[in-house]
Amino acid sequence: MKSKVEFYKAFFEELEKKGFGVDKPSSPDYVVDILFKGKTVAFYTKNDMIEKNPFEDIPEKQMERLWSIAKATVSLCGICNDKPYDDQKTEKLNNNVMKLNEHNGVILACKQHPLLGYVLSTYKQDTQNNNRPIQRQYFYNKEEAFESFAVRSGLVDEKKLFTESELKILYDGLIKVSTQDESLSQDQLEEVGKLVNRMEELLPELHKEEKRFDMSKLLDAISFGNMGNGMER
């Protein structure tokens, strides 16, 4: 998940499927008001909490259901729910923030959120202002956070990495090569297949059942084609 907006979209859509409604916020403190049968039952706050409407008699079971839907959506969005650090070995900063790593003035930190799991961030410190965090970037996926830290801190040369857009272009090119280039040997096709599968692991959204590179089917088709040519001769 790249941003909270993706979670919001998925969560609000799921609420509507479950019979709830979503309306514009009645306060600047809220993202949306949550309705059930035309009545405002709760508010989704800008702190990413679900707050019960204190002016209505809302059953606790209904609030539990809202939280259950939200947590299920968190899981579906791939938000980090596994603790990425050891309490005994990790330095604790202010406001219950845990410092996972530091290199070249860049810090990788994490803070547990009641709904959004373990929210990670990378940032630098303003040494002239009590080391106040600056240029902070938030992540809801552990792999994305670690990659950001590696690049921002200089552990990895960004010039040697492909962007997602570049990977998608390469992926499409490999799919075309694997299905249209008849000059490739079986060994070359196998190598192309490995690259395609690695890209799908890096970018799961690339994976579609009908597009997945199936080496066994391709080799069967090639073998059948060769047999057919031999029979024609």
GROMACS .gro file of C-alpha atoms in nm:
model
  233
    1MET     CA    1   0.000   0.000   0.000
    2LYS     CA    2   0.144   0.333  -0.108
    3SER     CA    3  -0.069   0.567   0.101
    4LYS     CA    4  -0.358   0.584   0.344
    5VAL     CA    5  -0.580   0.698   0.059
    6GLU     CA    6  -0.571   0.343  -0.081
    7PHE     CA    7  -0.685   0.209   0.255
    8TYR     CA    8  -0.959   0.471   0.282
    9LYS     CA    9  -1.095   0.379  -0.060
   10ALA     CA   10  -1.096   0.006   0.016
   11PHE     CA   11  -1.242   0.051   0.366
   12PHE     CA   12  -1.521   0.287   0.263
   13GLU     CA   13  -1.617   0.062  -0.027
   14GLU     CA   14  -1.628  -0.236   0.210
   15LEU     CA   15  -1.847  -0.042   0.454
   16GLU     CA   16  -2.100   0.025   0.180
   17LYS     CA   17  -2.103  -0.345   0.088
   18LYS     CA   18  -2.185  -0.424   0.452
   19GLY     CA   19  -2.482  -0.186   0.462
   20PHE     CA   20  -2.313   0.121   0.609
   21GLY     CA   21  -2.297   0.462   0.448
   22VAL     CA   22  -2.018   0.717   0.422
   23ASP     CA   23  -2.088   1.089   0.426
   24LYS     CA   24  -1.884   1.408   0.422
   25PRO     CA   25  -1.731   1.490   0.762
   26SER     CA   26  -1.937   1.692   1.007
   27SER     CA   27  -1.616   1.823   1.166
   28PRO     CA   28  -1.267   1.913   1.039
   29ASP     CA   29  -1.138   1.649   1.283
   30TYR     CA   30  -1.296   1.369   1.079
   31VAL     CA   31  -1.225   1.209   0.744
   32VAL     CA   32  -1.585   1.090   0.704
   33ASP     CA   33  -1.903   1.030   0.901
   34ILE     CA   34  -2.020   0.668   0.909
   35LEU     CA   35  -2.394   0.606   0.881
   36PHE     CA   36  -2.623   0.308   0.931
   37LYS     CA   37  -2.984   0.324   0.813
   38GLY     CA   38  -2.956   0.700   0.776
   39LYS     CA   39  -2.824   0.756   1.129
   40THR     CA   40  -2.470   0.874   1.203
   41VAL     CA   41  -2.322   0.598   1.417
   42ALA     CA   42  -1.951   0.681   1.413
   43PHE     CA   43  -1.676   0.902   1.279
   44TYR     CA   44  -1.350   0.807   1.111
   45THR     CA   45  -1.100   1.053   1.257
   46LYS     CA   46  -0.790   1.206   1.102
   47ASN     CA   47  -0.590   1.008   1.357
   48ASP     CA   48  -0.722   0.693   1.189
   49MET     CA   49  -0.953   0.589   1.470
   50ILE     CA   50  -1.321   0.497   1.466
   51GLU     CA   51  -1.505   0.712   1.717
   52LYS     CA   52  -1.858   0.634   1.835
   53ASN     CA   53  -2.120   0.907   1.798
   54PRO     CA   54  -2.178   1.018   2.161
   55PHE     CA   55  -2.517   1.170   2.079
   56GLU     CA   56  -2.674   0.843   1.966
   57ASP     CA   57  -2.737   0.513   2.142
   58ILE     CA   58  -2.500   0.295   1.941
   59PRO     CA   59  -2.473  -0.076   2.032
   60GLU     CA   60  -2.121  -0.191   2.115
   61LYS     CA   61  -2.164  -0.481   1.874
   62GLN     CA   62  -2.203  -0.232   1.590
   63MET     CA   63  -1.878  -0.058   1.687
   64GLU     CA   64  -1.705  -0.395   1.711
   65ARG     CA   65  -1.829  -0.475   1.362
   66LEU     CA   66  -1.688  -0.148   1.227
   67TRP     CA   67  -1.349  -0.220   1.382
   68SER     CA   68  -1.359  -0.575   1.249
   69ILE     CA   69  -1.425  -0.452   0.894
   70ALA     CA   70  -1.146  -0.195   0.927
   71LYS     CA   71  -0.891  -0.449   1.051
   72ALA     CA   72  -0.985  -0.696   0.779
   73THR     CA   73  -0.930  -0.422   0.521
   74VAL     CA   74  -0.593  -0.340   0.677
   75SER     CA   75  -0.490  -0.701   0.625
   76LEU     CA   76  -0.615  -0.709   0.266
   77CYS     CA   77  -0.422  -0.391   0.185
   78GLY     CA   78  -0.096  -0.552   0.295
   79ILE     CA   79  -0.035  -0.309   0.580
   80CYS     CA   80   0.243  -0.419   0.815
   81ASN     CA   81   0.097  -0.612   1.110
   82ASP     CA   82   0.408  -0.806   1.209
   83LYS     CA   83   0.639  -0.631   1.454
   84PRO     CA   84   0.956  -0.546   1.254
   85TYR     CA   85   1.182  -0.511   1.558
   86ASP     CA   86   1.289  -0.671   1.887
   87ASP     CA   87   1.183  -0.468   2.192
   88GLN     CA   88   1.495  -0.567   2.384
   89LYS     CA   89   1.736  -0.463   2.108
   90THR     CA   90   1.567  -0.152   1.969
   91GLU     CA   91   1.615   0.203   2.094
   92LYS     CA   92   1.299   0.377   2.210
   93LEU     CA   93   1.255   0.743   2.116
   94ASN     CA   94   0.994   0.996   2.224
   95ASN     CA   95   0.621   0.923   2.181
   96ASN     CA   96   0.676   0.544   2.175
   97VAL     CA   97   0.864   0.564   1.846
   98MET     CA   98   1.119   0.285   1.796
   99LYS     CA   99   1.443   0.353   1.607
  100LEU     CA  100   1.517   0.054   1.388
  101ASN     CA  101   1.829   0.183   1.216
  102GLU     CA  102   2.038   0.491   1.139
  103HIS     CA  103   2.294   0.553   0.866
  104ASN     CA  104   2.440   0.871   0.717
  105GLY     CA  105   2.201   1.087   0.918
  106VAL     CA  106   1.889   0.902   0.797
  107ILE     CA  107   1.670   0.724   1.053
  108LEU     CA  108   1.435   0.431   1.001
  109ALA     CA  109   1.166   0.440   1.270
  110CYS     CA  110   0.844   0.262   1.358
  111LYS     CA  111   0.540   0.329   1.574
  112GLN     CA  112   0.252   0.095   1.645
  113HIS     CA  113  -0.095   0.223   1.561
  114PRO     CA  114  -0.415   0.068   1.705
  115LEU     CA  115  -0.561   0.019   1.357
  116LEU     CA  116  -0.288   0.061   1.097
  117GLY     CA  117  -0.042  -0.176   1.262
  118TYR     CA  118   0.325  -0.084   1.250
  119VAL     CA  119   0.367   0.246   1.066
  120LEU     CA  120   0.725   0.297   0.948
  121SER     CA  121   0.899   0.616   0.846
  122THR     CA  122   1.232   0.745   0.723
  123TYR     CA  123   1.357   1.091   0.804
  124LYS     CA  124   1.653   1.317   0.871
  125GLN     CA  125   1.709   1.533   1.178
  126ASP     CA  126   1.735   1.910   1.203
  127THR     CA  127   2.053   1.939   1.412
  128GLN     CA  128   1.994   2.312   1.459
  129ASN     CA  129   1.648   2.257   1.605
  130ASN     CA  130   1.681   1.988   1.875
  131ASN     CA  131   1.710   1.710   1.615
  132ARG     CA  132   1.353   1.765   1.504
  133PRO     CA  133   1.250   1.513   1.232
  134ILE     CA  134   1.245   1.665   0.883
  135GLN     CA  135   1.174   1.533   0.532
  136ARG     CA  136   0.973   1.250   0.687
  137GLN     CA  137   0.817   0.986   0.466
  138TYR     CA  138   0.561   0.735   0.600
  139PHE     CA  139   0.519   0.375   0.490
  140TYR     CA  140   0.257   0.110   0.561
  141ASN     CA  141   0.455  -0.169   0.401
  142LYS     CA  142   0.777  -0.297   0.558
  143GLU     CA  143   0.957  -0.372   0.232
  144GLU     CA  144   0.888  -0.023   0.093
  145ALA     CA  145   1.015   0.137   0.414
  146PHE     CA  146   1.336  -0.066   0.415
  147GLU     CA  147   1.396   0.015   0.049
  148SER     CA  148   1.343   0.386   0.115
  149PHE     CA  149   1.590   0.377   0.403
  150ALA     CA  150   1.851   0.194   0.196
  151VAL     CA  151   1.825   0.450  -0.084
  152ARG     CA  152   1.798   0.766   0.128
  153SER     CA  153   2.087   0.664   0.353
  154GLY     CA  154   2.313   0.572   0.061
  155LEU     CA  155   2.333   0.200   0.141
  156VAL     CA  156   2.201   0.135  -0.210
  157ASP     CA  157   2.272   0.340  -0.521
  158GLU     CA  158   1.935   0.461  -0.649
  159LYS     CA  159   2.075   0.479  -1.003
  160LYS     CA  160   2.108   0.100  -1.001
  161LEU     CA  161   1.741   0.046  -0.915
  162PHE     CA  162   1.443   0.029  -1.148
  163THR     CA  163   1.131   0.229  -1.073
  164GLU     CA  164   0.791   0.057  -1.072
  165SER     CA  165   0.706   0.215  -1.407
  166GLU     CA  166   1.031   0.087  -1.557
  167LEU     CA  167   0.970  -0.262  -1.417
  168LYS     CA  168   0.623  -0.269  -1.570
  169ILE     CA  169   0.765  -0.175  -1.911
  170LEU     CA  170   1.029  -0.447  -1.882
  171TYR     CA  171   0.764  -0.695  -1.768
  172ASP     CA  172   0.543  -0.628  -2.069
  173GLY     CA  173   0.845  -0.659  -2.297
  174LEU     CA  174   0.943  -0.996  -2.149
  175ILE     CA  175   0.588  -1.127  -2.186
  176LYS     CA  176   0.593  -1.032  -2.556
  177VAL     CA  177   0.936  -1.186  -2.608
  178SER     CA  178   0.834  -1.510  -2.438
  179THR     CA  179   0.523  -1.550  -2.652
  180GLN     CA  180   0.631  -1.405  -2.988
  181ASP     CA  181   1.004  -1.463  -3.033
  182GLU     CA  182   1.035  -1.807  -3.193
  183SER     CA  183   1.414  -1.785  -3.208
  184LEU     CA  184   1.457  -1.834  -2.832
  185SER     CA  185   1.587  -2.170  -2.713
  186GLN     CA  186   1.422  -2.360  -2.428
  187ASP     CA  187   1.701  -2.251  -2.191
  188GLN     CA  188   1.647  -1.888  -2.285
  189LEU     CA  189   1.271  -1.923  -2.238
  190GLU     CA  190   1.328  -2.067  -1.892
  191GLU     CA  191   1.549  -1.770  -1.799
  192VAL     CA  192   1.284  -1.528  -1.927
  193GLY     CA  193   1.025  -1.714  -1.721
  194LYS     CA  194   1.236  -1.677  -1.406
  195LEU     CA  195   1.268  -1.303  -1.465
  196VAL     CA  196   0.893  -1.267  -1.518
  197ASN     CA  197   0.816  -1.456  -1.198
  198ARG     CA  198   1.067  -1.246  -1.001
  199MET     CA  199   0.902  -0.928  -1.125
  200GLU     CA  200   0.562  -1.060  -1.018
  201GLU     CA  201   0.704  -1.123  -0.671
  202LEU     CA  202   0.836  -0.766  -0.655
  203LEU     CA  203   0.512  -0.617  -0.790
  204PRO     CA  204   0.219  -0.847  -0.702
  205GLU     CA  205  -0.023  -0.625  -0.896
  206LEU     CA  206   0.144  -0.747  -1.216
  207HIS     CA  207   0.021  -1.096  -1.146
  208LYS     CA  208  -0.288  -1.193  -1.338
  209GLU     CA  209  -0.376  -1.556  -1.380
  210GLU     CA  210  -0.432  -1.524  -1.750
  211LYS     CA  211  -0.099  -1.345  -1.803
  212ARG     CA  212   0.126  -1.545  -1.573
  213PHE     CA  213   0.419  -1.698  -1.752
  214ASP     CA  214   0.353  -2.073  -1.744
  215MET     CA  215   0.671  -2.242  -1.861
  216SER     CA  216   0.527  -2.595  -1.876
  217LYS     CA  217   0.240  -2.492  -2.106
  218LEU     CA  218   0.472  -2.296  -2.330
  219LEU     CA  219   0.718  -2.583  -2.362
  220ASP     CA  220   0.431  -2.823  -2.431
  221ALA     CA  221   0.309  -2.593  -2.706
  222ILE     CA  222   0.657  -2.571  -2.858
  223SER     CA  223   0.696  -2.949  -2.847
  224PHE     CA  224   0.356  -2.997  -3.007
  225GLY     CA  225   0.443  -2.744  -3.277
  226ASN     CA  226   0.769  -2.919  -3.357
  227MET     CA  227   0.591  -3.254  -3.377
  228GLY     CA  228   0.337  -3.104  -3.612
  229ASN     CA  229   0.605  -2.965  -3.841
  230GLY     CA  230   0.776  -3.303  -3.850
  231MET     CA  231   0.456  -3.479  -3.944
  232GLU     CA  232   0.390  -3.233  -4.225
  233ARG     CA  233   0.727  -3.304  -4.369
   0.00000   0.00000   0.00000
